[in-house]
PDB file of C-alpha atoms in Angstrom:
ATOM      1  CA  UNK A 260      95.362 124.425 140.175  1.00 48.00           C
ATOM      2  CA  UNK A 261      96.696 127.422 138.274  1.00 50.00           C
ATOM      3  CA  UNK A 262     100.852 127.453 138.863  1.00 53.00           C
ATOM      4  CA  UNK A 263     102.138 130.869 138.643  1.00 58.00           C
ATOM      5  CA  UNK A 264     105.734 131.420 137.501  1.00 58.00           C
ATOM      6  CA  UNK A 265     108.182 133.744 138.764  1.00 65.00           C
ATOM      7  CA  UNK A 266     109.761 135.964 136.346  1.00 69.00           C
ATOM      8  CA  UNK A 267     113.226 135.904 136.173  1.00 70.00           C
ATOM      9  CA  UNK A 268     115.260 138.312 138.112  1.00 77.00           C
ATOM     10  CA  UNK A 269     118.109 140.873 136.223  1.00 77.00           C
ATOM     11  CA  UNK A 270     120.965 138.909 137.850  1.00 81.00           C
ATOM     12  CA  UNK A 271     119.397 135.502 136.445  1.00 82.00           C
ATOM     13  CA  UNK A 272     119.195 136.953 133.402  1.00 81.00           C
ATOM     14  CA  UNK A 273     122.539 139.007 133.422  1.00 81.00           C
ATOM     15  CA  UNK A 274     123.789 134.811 134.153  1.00 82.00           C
ATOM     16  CA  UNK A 275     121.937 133.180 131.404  1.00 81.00           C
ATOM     17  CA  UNK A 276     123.028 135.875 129.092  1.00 77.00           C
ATOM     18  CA  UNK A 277     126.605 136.083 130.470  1.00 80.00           C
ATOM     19  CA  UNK A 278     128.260 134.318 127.140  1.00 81.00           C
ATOM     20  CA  UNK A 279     126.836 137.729 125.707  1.00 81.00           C
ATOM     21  CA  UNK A 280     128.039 140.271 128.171  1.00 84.00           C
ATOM     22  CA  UNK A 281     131.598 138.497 128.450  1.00 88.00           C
ATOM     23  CA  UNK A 282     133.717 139.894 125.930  1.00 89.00           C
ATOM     24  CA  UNK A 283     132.091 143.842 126.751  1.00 89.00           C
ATOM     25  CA  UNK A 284     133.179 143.190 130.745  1.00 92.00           C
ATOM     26  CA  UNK A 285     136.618 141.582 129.547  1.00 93.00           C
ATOM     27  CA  UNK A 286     137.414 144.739 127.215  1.00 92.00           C
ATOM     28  CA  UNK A 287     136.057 147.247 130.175  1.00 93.00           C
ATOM     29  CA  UNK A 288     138.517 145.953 132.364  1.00 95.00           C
ATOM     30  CA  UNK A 289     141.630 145.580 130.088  1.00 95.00           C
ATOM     31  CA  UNK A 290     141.173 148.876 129.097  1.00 94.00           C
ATOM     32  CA  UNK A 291     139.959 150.423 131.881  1.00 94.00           C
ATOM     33  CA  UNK A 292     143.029 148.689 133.895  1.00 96.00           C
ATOM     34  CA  UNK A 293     145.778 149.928 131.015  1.00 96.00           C
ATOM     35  CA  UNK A 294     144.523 153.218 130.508  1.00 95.00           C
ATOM     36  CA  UNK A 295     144.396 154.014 134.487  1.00 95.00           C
ATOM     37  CA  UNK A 296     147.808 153.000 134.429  1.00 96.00           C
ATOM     38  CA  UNK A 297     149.023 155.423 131.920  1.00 94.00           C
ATOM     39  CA  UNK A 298     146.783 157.816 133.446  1.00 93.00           C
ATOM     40  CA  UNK A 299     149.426 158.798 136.214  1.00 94.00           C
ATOM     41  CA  UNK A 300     151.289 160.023 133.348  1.00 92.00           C
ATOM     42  CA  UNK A 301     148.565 162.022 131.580  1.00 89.00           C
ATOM     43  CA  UNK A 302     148.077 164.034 134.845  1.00 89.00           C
ATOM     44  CA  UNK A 303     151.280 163.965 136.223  1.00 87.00           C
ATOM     45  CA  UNK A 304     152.329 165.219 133.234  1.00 84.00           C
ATOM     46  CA  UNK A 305     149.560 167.995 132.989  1.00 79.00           C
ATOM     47  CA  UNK A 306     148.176 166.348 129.388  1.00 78.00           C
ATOM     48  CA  UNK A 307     144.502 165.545 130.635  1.00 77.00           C
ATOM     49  CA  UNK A 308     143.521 167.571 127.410  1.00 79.00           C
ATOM     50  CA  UNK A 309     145.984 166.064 125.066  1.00 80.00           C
ATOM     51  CA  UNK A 310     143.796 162.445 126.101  1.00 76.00           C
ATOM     52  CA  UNK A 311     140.455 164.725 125.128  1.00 80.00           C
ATOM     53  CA  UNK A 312     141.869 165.793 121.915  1.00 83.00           C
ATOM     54  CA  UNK A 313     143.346 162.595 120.854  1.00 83.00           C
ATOM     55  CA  UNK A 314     139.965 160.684 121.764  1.00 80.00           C
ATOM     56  CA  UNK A 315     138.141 163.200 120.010  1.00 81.00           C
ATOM     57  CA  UNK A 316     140.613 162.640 116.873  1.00 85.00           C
ATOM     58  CA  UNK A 317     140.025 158.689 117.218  1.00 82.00           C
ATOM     59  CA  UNK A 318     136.710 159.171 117.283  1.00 81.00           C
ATOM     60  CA  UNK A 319     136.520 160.999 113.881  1.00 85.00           C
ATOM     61  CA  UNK A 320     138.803 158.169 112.205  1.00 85.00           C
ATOM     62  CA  UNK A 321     136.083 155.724 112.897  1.00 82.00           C
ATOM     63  CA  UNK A 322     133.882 158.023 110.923  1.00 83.00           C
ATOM     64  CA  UNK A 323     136.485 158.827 108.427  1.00 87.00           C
ATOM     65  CA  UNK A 324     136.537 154.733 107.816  1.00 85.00           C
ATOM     66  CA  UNK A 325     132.567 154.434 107.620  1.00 84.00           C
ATOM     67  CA  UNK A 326     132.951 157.362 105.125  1.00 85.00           C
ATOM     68  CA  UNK A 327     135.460 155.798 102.891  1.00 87.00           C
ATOM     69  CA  UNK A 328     133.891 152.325 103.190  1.00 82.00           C
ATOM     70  CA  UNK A 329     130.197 154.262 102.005  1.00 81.00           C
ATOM     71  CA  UNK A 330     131.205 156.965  99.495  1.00 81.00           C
ATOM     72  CA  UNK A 331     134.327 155.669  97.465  1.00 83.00           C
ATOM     73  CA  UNK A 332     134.293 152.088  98.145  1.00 83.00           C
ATOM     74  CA  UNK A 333     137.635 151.972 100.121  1.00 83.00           C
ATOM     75  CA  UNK A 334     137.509 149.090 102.872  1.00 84.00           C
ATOM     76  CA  UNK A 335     139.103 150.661 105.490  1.00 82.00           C
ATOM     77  CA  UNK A 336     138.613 148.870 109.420  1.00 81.00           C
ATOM     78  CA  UNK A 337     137.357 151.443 111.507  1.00 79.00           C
ATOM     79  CA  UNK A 338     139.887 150.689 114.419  1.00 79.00           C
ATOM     80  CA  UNK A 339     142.739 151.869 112.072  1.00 84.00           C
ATOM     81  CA  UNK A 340     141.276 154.779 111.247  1.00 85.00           C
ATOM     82  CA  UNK A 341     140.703 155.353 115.066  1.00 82.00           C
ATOM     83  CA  UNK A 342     144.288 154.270 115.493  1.00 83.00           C
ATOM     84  CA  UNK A 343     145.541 156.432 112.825  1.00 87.00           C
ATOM     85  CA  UNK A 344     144.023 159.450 113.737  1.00 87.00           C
ATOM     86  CA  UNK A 345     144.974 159.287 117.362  1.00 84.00           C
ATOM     87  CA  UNK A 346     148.090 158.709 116.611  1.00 85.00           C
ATOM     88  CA  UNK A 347     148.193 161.747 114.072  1.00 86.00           C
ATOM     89  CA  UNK A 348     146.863 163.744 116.723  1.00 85.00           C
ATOM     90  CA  UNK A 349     149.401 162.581 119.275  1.00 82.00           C
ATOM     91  CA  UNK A 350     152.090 163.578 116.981  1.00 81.00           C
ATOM     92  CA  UNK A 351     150.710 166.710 116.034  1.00 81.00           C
ATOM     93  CA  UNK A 352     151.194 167.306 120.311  1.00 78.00           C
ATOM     94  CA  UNK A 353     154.111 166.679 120.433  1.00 76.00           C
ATOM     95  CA  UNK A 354     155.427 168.778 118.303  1.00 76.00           C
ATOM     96  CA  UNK A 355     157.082 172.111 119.852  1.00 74.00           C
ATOM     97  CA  UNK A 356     153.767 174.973 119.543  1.00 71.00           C
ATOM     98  CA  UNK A 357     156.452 177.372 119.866  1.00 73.00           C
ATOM     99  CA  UNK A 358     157.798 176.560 116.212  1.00 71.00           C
ATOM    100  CA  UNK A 359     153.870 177.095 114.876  1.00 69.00           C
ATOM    101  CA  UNK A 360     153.846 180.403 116.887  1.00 73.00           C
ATOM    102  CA  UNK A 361     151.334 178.760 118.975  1.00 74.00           C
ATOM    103  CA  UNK A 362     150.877 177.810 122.458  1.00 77.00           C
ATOM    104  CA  UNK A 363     150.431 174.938 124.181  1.00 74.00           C
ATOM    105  CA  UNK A 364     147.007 175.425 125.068  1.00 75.00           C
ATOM    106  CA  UNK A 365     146.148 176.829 121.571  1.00 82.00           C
ATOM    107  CA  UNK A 366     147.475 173.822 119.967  1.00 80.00           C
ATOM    108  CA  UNK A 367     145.258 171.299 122.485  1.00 80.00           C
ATOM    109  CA  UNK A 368     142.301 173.356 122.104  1.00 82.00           C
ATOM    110  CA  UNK A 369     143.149 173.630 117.994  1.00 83.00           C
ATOM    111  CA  UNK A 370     142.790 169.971 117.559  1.00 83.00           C
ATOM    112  CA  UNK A 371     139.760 169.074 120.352  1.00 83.00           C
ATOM    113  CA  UNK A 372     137.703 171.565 118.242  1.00 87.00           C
ATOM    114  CA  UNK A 373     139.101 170.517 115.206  1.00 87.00           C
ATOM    115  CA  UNK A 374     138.560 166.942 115.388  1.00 85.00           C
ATOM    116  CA  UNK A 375     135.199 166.787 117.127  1.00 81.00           C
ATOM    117  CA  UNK A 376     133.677 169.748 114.989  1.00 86.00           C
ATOM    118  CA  UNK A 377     135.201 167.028 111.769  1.00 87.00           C
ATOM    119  CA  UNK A 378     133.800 163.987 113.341  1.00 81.00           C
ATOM    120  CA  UNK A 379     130.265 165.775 113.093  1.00 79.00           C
ATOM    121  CA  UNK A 380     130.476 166.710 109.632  1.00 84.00           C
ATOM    122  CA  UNK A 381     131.364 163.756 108.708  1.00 83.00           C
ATOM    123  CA  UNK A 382     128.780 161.691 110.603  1.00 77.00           C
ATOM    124  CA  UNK A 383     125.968 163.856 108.950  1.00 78.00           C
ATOM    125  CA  UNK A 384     127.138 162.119 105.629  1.00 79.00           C
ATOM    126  CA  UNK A 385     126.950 158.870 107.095  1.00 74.00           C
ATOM    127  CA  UNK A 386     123.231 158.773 108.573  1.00 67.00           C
ATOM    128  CA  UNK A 387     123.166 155.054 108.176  1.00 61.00           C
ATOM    129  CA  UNK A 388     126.083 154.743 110.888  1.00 62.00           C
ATOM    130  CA  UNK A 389     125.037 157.693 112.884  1.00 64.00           C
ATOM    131  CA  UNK A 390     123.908 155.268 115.719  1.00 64.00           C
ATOM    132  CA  UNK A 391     127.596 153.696 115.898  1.00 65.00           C
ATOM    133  CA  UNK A 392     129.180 157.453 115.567  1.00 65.00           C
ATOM    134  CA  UNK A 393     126.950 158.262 118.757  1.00 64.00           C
ATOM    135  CA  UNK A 394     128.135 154.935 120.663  1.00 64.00           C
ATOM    136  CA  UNK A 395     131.898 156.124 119.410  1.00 63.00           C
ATOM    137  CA  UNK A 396     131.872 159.844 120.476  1.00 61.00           C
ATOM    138  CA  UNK A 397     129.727 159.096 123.960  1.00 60.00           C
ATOM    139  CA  UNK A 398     130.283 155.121 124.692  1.00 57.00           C
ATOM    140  CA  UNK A 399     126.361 154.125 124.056  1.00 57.00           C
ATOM    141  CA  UNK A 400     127.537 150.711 122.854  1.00 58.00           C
ATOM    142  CA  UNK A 401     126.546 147.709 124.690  1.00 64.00           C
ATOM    143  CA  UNK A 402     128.013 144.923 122.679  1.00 73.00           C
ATOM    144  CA  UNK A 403     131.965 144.442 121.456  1.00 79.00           C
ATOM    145  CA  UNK A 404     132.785 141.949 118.998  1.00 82.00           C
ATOM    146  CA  UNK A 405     135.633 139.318 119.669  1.00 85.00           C
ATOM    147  CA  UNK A 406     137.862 141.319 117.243  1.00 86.00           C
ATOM    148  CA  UNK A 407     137.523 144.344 118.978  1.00 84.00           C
ATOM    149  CA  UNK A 408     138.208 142.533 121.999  1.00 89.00           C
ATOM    150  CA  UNK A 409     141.458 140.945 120.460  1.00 92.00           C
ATOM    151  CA  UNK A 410     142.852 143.889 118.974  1.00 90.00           C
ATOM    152  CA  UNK A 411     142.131 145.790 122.576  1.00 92.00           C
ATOM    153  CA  UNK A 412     143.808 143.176 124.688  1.00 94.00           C
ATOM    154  CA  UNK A 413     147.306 142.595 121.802  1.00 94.00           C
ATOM    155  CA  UNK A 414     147.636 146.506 122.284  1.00 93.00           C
ATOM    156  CA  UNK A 415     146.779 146.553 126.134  1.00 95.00           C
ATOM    157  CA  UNK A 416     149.460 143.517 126.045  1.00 95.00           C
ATOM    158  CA  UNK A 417     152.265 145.366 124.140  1.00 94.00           C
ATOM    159  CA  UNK A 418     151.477 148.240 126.275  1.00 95.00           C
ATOM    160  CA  UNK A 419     152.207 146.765 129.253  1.00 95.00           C
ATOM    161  CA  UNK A 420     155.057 145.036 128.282  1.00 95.00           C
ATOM    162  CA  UNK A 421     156.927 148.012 127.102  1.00 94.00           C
ATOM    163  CA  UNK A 422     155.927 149.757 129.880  1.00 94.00           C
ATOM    164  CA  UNK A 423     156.881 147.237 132.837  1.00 94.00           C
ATOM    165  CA  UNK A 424     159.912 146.646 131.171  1.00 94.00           C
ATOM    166  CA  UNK A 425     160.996 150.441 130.501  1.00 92.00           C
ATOM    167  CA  UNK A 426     159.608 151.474 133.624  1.00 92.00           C
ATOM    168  CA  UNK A 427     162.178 153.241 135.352  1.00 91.00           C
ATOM    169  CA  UNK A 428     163.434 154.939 132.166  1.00 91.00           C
ATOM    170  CA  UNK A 429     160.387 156.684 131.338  1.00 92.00           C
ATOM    171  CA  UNK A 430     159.549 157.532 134.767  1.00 91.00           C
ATOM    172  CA  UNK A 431     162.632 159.310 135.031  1.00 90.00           C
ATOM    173  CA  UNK A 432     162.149 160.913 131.926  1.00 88.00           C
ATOM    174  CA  UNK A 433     158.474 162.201 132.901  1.00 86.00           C
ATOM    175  CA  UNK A 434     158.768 163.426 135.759  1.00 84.00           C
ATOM    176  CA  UNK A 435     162.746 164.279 136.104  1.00 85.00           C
ATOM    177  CA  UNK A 436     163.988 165.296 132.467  1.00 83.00           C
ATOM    178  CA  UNK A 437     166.576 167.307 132.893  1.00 86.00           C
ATOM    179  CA  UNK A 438     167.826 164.674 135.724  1.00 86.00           C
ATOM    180  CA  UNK A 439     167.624 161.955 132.865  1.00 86.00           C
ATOM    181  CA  UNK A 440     169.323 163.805 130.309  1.00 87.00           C
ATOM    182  CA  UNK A 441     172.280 164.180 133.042  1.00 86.00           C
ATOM    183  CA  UNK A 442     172.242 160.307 133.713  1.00 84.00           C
ATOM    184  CA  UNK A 443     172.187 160.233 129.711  1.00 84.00           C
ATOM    185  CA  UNK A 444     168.853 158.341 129.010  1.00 87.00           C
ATOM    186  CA  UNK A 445     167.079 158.528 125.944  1.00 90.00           C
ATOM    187  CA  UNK A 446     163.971 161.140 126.787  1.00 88.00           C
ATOM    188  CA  UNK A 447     163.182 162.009 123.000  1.00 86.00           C
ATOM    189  CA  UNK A 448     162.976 157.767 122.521  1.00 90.00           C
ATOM    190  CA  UNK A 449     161.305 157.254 126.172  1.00 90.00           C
ATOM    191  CA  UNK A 450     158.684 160.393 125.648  1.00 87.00           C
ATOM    192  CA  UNK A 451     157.739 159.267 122.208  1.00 87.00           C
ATOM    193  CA  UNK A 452     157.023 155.197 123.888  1.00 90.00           C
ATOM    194  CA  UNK A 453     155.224 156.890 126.397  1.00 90.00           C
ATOM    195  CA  UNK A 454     152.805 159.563 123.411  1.00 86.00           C
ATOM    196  CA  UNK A 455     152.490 156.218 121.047  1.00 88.00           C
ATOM    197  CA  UNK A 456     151.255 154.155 124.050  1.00 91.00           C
ATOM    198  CA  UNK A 457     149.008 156.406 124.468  1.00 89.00           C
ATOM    199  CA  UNK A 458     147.833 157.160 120.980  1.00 85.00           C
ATOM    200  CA  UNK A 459     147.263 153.637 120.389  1.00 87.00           C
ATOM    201  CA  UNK A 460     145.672 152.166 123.506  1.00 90.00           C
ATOM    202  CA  UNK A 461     143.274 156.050 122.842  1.00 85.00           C
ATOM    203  CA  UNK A 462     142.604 154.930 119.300  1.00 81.00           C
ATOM    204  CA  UNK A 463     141.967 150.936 119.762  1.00 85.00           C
ATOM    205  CA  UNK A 464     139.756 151.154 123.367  1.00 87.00           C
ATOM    206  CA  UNK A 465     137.713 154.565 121.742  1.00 82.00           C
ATOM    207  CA  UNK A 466     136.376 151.912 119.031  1.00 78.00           C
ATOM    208  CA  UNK A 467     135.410 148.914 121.559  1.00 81.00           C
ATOM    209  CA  UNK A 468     133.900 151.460 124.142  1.00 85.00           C
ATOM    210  CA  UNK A 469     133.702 154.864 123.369  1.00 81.00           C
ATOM    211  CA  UNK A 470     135.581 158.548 123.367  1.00 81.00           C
ATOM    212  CA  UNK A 471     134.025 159.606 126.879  1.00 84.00           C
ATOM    213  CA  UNK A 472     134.908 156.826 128.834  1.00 89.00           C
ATOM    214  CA  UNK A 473     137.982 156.330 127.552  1.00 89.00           C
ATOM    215  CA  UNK A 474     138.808 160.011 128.357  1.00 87.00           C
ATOM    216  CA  UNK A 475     137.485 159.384 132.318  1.00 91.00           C
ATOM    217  CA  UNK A 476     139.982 156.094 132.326  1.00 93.00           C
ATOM    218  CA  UNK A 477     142.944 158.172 130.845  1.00 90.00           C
ATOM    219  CA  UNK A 478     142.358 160.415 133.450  1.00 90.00           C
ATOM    220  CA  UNK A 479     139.974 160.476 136.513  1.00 93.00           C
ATOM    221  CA  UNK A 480     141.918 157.259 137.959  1.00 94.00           C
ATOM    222  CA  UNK A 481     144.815 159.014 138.490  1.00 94.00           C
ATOM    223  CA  UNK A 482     142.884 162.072 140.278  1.00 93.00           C
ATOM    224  CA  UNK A 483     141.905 159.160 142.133  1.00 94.00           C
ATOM    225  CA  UNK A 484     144.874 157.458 143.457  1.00 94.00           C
ATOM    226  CA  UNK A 485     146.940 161.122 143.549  1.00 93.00           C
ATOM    227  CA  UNK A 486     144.339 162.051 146.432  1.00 91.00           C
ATOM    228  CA  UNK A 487     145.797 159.085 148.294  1.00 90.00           C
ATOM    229  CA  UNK A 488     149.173 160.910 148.391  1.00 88.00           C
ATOM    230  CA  UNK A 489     150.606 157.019 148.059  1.00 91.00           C
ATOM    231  CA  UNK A 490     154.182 156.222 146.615  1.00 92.00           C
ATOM    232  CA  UNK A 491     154.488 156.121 142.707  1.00 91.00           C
ATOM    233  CA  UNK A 492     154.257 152.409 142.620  1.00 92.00           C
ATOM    234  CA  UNK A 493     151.309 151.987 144.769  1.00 95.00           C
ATOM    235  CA  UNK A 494     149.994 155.219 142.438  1.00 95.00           C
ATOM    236  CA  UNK A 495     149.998 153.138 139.317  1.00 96.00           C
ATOM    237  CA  UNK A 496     148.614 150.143 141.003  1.00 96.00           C
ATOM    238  CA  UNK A 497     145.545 151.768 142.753  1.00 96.00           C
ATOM    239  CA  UNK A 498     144.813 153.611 139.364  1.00 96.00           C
ATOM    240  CA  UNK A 499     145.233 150.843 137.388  1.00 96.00           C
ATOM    241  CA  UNK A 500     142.698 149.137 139.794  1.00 96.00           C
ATOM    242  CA  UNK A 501     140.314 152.458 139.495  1.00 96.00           C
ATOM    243  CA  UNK A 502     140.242 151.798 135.539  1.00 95.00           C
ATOM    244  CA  UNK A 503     138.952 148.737 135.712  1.00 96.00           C
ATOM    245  CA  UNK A 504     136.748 148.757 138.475  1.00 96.00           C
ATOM    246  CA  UNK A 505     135.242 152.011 136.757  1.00 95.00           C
ATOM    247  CA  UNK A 506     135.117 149.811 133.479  1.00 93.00           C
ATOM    248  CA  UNK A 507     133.375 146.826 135.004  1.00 94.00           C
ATOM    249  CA  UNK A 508     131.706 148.583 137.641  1.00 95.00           C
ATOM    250  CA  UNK A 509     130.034 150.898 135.271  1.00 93.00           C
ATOM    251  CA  UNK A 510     128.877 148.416 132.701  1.00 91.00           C
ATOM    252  CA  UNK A 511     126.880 146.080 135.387  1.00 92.00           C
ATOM    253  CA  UNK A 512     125.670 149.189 136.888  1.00 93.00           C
ATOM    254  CA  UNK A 513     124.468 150.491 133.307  1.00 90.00           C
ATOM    255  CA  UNK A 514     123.054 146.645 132.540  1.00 88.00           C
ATOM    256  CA  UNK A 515     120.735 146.589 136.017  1.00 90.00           C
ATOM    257  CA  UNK A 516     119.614 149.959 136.014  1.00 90.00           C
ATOM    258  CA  UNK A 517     119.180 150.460 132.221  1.00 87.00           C
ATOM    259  CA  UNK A 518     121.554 153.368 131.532  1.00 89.00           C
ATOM    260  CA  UNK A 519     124.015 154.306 129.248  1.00 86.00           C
ATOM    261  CA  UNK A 520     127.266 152.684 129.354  1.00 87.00           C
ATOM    262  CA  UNK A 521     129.651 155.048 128.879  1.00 85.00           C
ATOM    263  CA  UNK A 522     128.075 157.960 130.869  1.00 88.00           C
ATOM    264  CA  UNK A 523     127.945 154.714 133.633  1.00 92.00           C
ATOM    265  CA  UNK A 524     131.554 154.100 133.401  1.00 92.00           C
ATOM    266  CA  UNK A 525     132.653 158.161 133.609  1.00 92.00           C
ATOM    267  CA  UNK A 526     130.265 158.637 136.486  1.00 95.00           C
ATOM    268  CA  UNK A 527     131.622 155.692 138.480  1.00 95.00           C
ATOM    269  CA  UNK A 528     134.960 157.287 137.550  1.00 95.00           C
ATOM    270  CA  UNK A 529     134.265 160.231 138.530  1.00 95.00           C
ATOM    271  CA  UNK A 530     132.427 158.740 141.998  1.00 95.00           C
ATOM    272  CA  UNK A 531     135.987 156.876 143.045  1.00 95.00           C
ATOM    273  CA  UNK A 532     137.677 160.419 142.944  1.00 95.00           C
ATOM    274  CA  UNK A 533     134.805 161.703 144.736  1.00 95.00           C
ATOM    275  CA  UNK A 534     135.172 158.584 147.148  1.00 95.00           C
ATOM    276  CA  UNK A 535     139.274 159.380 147.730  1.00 94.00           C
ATOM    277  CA  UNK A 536     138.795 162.699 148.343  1.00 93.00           C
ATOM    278  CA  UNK A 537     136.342 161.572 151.098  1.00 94.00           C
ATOM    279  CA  UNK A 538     139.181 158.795 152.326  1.00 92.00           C
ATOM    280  CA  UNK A 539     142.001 161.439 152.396  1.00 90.00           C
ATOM    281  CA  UNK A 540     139.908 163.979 154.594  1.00 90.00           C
ATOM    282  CA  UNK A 541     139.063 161.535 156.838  1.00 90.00           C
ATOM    283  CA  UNK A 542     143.000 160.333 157.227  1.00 86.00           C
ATOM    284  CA  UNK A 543     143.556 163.834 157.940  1.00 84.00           C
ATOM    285  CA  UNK A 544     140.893 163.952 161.164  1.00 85.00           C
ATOM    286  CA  UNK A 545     142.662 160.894 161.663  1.00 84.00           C
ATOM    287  CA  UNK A 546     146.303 162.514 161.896  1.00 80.00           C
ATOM    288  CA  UNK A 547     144.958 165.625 163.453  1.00 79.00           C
ATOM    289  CA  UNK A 548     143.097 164.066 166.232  1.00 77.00           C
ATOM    290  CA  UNK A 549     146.199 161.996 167.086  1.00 73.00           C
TER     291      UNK A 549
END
């Protein structure tokens, strides 16, 4: 008699393969969790663009180090140059546009362009690493190494320390500054933890995952847990918890369906603001009908 045998289903194999698709999930969440966190900043502050340009900007130092490495021999790790560069760029923002006889805007829009127009010119030079400058730009990688991992969670770590630690001081400073310079505070020192953290959790996460979904983390999590109209604390929390449930969430979802995983993390992103704004109508009915 003639035994037939099942094929394995996706979640069996998603579990046999799981030593594979451990350090991805692991990366997804610590940056998706860090970078939701600092999110409340980025649109509290009204810098959702300055995370777009400085992604951009770490996605061209990752081509900028393939360049190097290919055409004059210099051995440069490509999270450095994505760390460099998005920390260049973050500097270059916060610089006064005024003094350049610029605008704010101008200056965003000056170094988006700039740095994503670069990061194509310089991929065209590099065809043998195009397919990596595609996962980099749009987050089409499936695999991270255990050093990208590493480097992603010492950064996410410092991060968070700093940021725990200093947390009423650069609260204060973001969101009251003219308060904190009363009380005396340090807002030049406090803003530039605040830009650096960013620049460097940007730079690091944009190698391991991707520019696009590191832009929805930096961002659409806070949309998401501002709709909730919740106290600051419980802000940071619930869009810390957004990042990473966008970060895991998206990858399985991109593993069992067989989609991209960036564009599967942004959408999912993007679906939890969607999914608040629901939440907070219905609290209204709620308040209304009472």
């Amino acid at each position: 008699m003639e035994t037939m045998l099942a094929e394995p289903s996706k979640w069996d194999e998603f579990l046999a393969g799981y030593e594979l698709f451990r350090d991805p999930l692991l990366c997804a969440l610590i940056a998706g969790g860090v970078l939701g966190f600092l999110s409340v900043y980025v649109v509290l502050r009204r810098m959702v663009f300055v995370s777009a340009a400085v992604a951009q900007s770490a996605g061209l130092g990752v081509a900028l180090a393939f360049f190097a490495s290919i055409h004059l021999g210099i051995n440069v790790e490509p999270v450095l140059g994505a760390t460099a560069m998005a920390l260049a760029a973050t500097l270059l923002l916060m610089t006064e546009p005024t003094k350049l006889r610029l605008t704010r805007e101008s200056l965003l829009g000056l170094a988006y362009a700039l740095a994503g127009g670069a990061a194509v010119l310089v991929g065209d030079r590099i065809a043998q690493e195009a397919h990596d400058i595609q996962g980099i730009l749009f987050g089409t990688a499936v695999l991270v190494t255990p050093e990208q991992l590493h480097t992603v969670a010492i950064a996410a770590t410092g991060v968070m320390v700093m940021h725990l630690w200093w947390y009423r001081g650069i609260t204060f400073a973001s969101f009251d500054r003219i308060g904190a310079l009363v009380q005396g505070l340090p807002v030049r020192l406090l803003d530039g933890v605040l830009m650096v953290s960013i620049g460097v959790m940007v730079g690091v996460c944009a190698r391991a995952l991707g520019a696009l979904p590191v832009f929805a983390f930096s961002t659409l999590s806070a949309i998401a847990a501002l709709m909730l109209d919740l106290r600051l604390p419980w802000t940071f929390l619930v869009a810390t918890l957004a990042g990473a449930i966008s970060g895991v969430g998206g990858y399985m979802f991109a593993y069992f369906y067989d989609f991209p995983v960036g564009g599967s993390q942004t959408v999912l992103a993007g679906f939890l603001v969607a999914l608040a704004m629901a939440v907070r109508s219905l609290m209204g009915l709620v308040q209304k009908a009472r």
